[in-house]
Short mmCIF file of C-alpha atoms in Angstrom, two decimals:
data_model
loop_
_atom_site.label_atom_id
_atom_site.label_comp_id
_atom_site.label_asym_id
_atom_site.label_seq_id
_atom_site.Cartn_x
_atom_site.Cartn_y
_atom_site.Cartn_z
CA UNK A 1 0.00 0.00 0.00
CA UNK A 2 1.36 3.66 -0.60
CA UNK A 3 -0.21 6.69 -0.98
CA UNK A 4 -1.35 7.97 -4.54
CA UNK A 5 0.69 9.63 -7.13
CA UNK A 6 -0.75 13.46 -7.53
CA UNK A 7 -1.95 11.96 -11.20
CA UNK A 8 -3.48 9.14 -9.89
CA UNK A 9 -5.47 11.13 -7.37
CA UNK A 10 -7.02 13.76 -9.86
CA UNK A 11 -7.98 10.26 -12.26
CA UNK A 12 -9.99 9.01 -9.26
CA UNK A 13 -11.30 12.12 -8.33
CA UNK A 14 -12.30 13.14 -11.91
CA UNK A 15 -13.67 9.88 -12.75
CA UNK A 16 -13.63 10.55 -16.42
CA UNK A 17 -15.36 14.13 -15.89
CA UNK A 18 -12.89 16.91 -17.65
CA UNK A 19 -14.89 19.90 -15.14
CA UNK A 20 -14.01 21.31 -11.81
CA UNK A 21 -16.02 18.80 -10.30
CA UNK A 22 -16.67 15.07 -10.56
CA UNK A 23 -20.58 15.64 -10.68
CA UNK A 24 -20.03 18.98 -13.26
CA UNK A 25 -19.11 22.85 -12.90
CA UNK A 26 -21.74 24.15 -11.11
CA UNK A 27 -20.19 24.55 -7.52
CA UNK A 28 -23.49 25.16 -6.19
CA UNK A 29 -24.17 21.97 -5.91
CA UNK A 30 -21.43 20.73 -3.90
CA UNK A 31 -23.53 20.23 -0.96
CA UNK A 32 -24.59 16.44 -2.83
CA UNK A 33 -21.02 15.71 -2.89
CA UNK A 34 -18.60 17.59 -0.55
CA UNK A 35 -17.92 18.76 2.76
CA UNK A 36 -16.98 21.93 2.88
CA UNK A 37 -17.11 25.37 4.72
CA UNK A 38 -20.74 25.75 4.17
CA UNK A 39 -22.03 22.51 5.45
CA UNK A 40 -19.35 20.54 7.57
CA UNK A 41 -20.29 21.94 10.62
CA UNK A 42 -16.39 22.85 10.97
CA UNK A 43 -15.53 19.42 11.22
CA UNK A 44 -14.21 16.36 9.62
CA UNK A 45 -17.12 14.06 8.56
CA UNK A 46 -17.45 10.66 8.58
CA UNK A 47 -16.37 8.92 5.15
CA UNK A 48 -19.73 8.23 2.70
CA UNK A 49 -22.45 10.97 4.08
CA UNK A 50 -22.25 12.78 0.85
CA UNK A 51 -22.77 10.72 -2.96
CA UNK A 52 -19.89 9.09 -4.47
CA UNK A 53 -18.30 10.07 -7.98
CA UNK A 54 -19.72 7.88 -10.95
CA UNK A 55 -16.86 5.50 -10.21
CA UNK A 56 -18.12 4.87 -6.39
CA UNK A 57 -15.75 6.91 -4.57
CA UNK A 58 -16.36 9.18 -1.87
CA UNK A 59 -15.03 12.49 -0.60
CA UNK A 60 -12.91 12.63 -2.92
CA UNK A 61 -14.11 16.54 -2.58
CA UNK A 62 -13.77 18.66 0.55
CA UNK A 63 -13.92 16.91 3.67
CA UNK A 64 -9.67 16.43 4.50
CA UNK A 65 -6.97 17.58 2.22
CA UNK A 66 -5.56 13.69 1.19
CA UNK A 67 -1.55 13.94 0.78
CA UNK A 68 -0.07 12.70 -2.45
CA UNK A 69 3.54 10.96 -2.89
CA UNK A 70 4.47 13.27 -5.00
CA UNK A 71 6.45 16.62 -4.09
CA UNK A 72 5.05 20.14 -5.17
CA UNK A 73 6.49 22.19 -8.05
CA UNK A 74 4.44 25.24 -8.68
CA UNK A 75 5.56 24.86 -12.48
CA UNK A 76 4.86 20.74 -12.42
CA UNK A 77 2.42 20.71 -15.35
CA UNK A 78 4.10 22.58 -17.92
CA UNK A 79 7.68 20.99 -17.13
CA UNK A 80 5.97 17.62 -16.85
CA UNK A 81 4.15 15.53 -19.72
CA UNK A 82 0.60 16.00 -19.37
CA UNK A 83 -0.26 12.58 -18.84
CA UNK A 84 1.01 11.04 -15.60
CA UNK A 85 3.64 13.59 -14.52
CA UNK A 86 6.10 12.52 -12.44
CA UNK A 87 5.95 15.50 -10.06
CA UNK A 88 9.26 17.29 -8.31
CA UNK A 89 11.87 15.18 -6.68
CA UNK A 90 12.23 15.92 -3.11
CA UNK A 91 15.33 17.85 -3.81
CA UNK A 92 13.12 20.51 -6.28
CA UNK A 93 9.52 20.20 -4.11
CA UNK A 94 8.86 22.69 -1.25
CA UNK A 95 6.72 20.01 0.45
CA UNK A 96 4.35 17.25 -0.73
CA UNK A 97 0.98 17.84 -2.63
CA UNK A 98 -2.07 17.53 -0.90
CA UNK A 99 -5.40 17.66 -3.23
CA UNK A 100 -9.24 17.74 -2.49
CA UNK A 101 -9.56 20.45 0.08
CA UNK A 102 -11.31 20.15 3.71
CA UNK A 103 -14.11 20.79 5.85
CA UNK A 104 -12.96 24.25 6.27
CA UNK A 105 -12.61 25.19 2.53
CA UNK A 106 -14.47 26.98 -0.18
CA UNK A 107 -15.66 25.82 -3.69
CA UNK A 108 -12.56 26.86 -5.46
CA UNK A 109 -10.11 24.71 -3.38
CA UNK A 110 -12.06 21.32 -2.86
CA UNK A 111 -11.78 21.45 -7.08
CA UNK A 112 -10.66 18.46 -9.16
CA UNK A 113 -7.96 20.86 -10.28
CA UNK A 114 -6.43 22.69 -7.30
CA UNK A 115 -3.34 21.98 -5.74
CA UNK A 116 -1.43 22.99 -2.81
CA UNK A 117 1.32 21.32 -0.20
CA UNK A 118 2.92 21.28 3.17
CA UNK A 119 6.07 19.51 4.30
CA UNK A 120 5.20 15.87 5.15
CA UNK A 121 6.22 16.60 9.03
CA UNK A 122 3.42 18.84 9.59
CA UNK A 123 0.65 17.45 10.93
CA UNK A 124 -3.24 19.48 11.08
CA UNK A 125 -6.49 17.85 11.59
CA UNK A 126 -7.90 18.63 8.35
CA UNK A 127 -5.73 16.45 6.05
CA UNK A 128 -5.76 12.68 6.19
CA UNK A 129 -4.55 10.30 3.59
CA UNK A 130 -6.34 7.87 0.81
CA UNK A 131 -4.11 4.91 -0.15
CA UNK A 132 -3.61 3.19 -3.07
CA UNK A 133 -2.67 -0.66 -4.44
CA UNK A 134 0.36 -1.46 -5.63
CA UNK A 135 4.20 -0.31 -6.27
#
């Protein structure tokens, strides 16, 4: 088990949707699928209260920022190829990406798209980890 690439996360989260959401663009209706500031109660929700993406998989918006192997390069995607980028070694990366946003976020940052990162000793209550299969 390890944690997902940054690529691999944004596949499962997109679930072959190409908008800013699994379920479409219109954030205002992130309340069917995502925790977020205006409905977690400023807390971390239990996995599965909110619908699943079309490919069954939950809170994959808002709820906790999930880490990602890979380290953060603000200019990853145009030095990268487009299709499974390899992300910044750990000598280039100013921490390691975390995707989905929290509890405590607005529309804009529990996105399929956005991106941000902290370094991996950190530790805050509103990111938590999704792991994946394999090496």
């Amino acid at each position: 088990y390890r944690l997902p690439t940054e690529a691999e996360w944004e596949y499962a989260c997109r679930a072959g949707s190409e908008t800013d959401y699994c379920f479409g663009g219109d954030a205002a209706q992130l309340d069917n699928c995502a925790w977020h500031i205006g409905n977690a109660d400023r807390q971390t929700q239990p996995v599965g209260g909110k619908q699943a993406n079309a490919w069954g998989i939950h809170d994959m918006h808002g709820n906790v920022w999930e880490w990602c192997a890979d380290w953060y390069a603000k200019n990853s995607y145009t030095r990268e190829p487009v299709r499974n980028p390899l992300g910044a070694g750990a000598e280039q990366g100013a921490g390691r990406v975390l995707r989905g946003g929290s509890w405590d976020n607005s529309a804009k940052f529990v996105s399929s798209w956005f991106r941000f990162c902290l370094s991996p000793g950190l530790r805050i209550i509103r990111a938590g980890f999704r792991v994946a299969l394999g090496g």
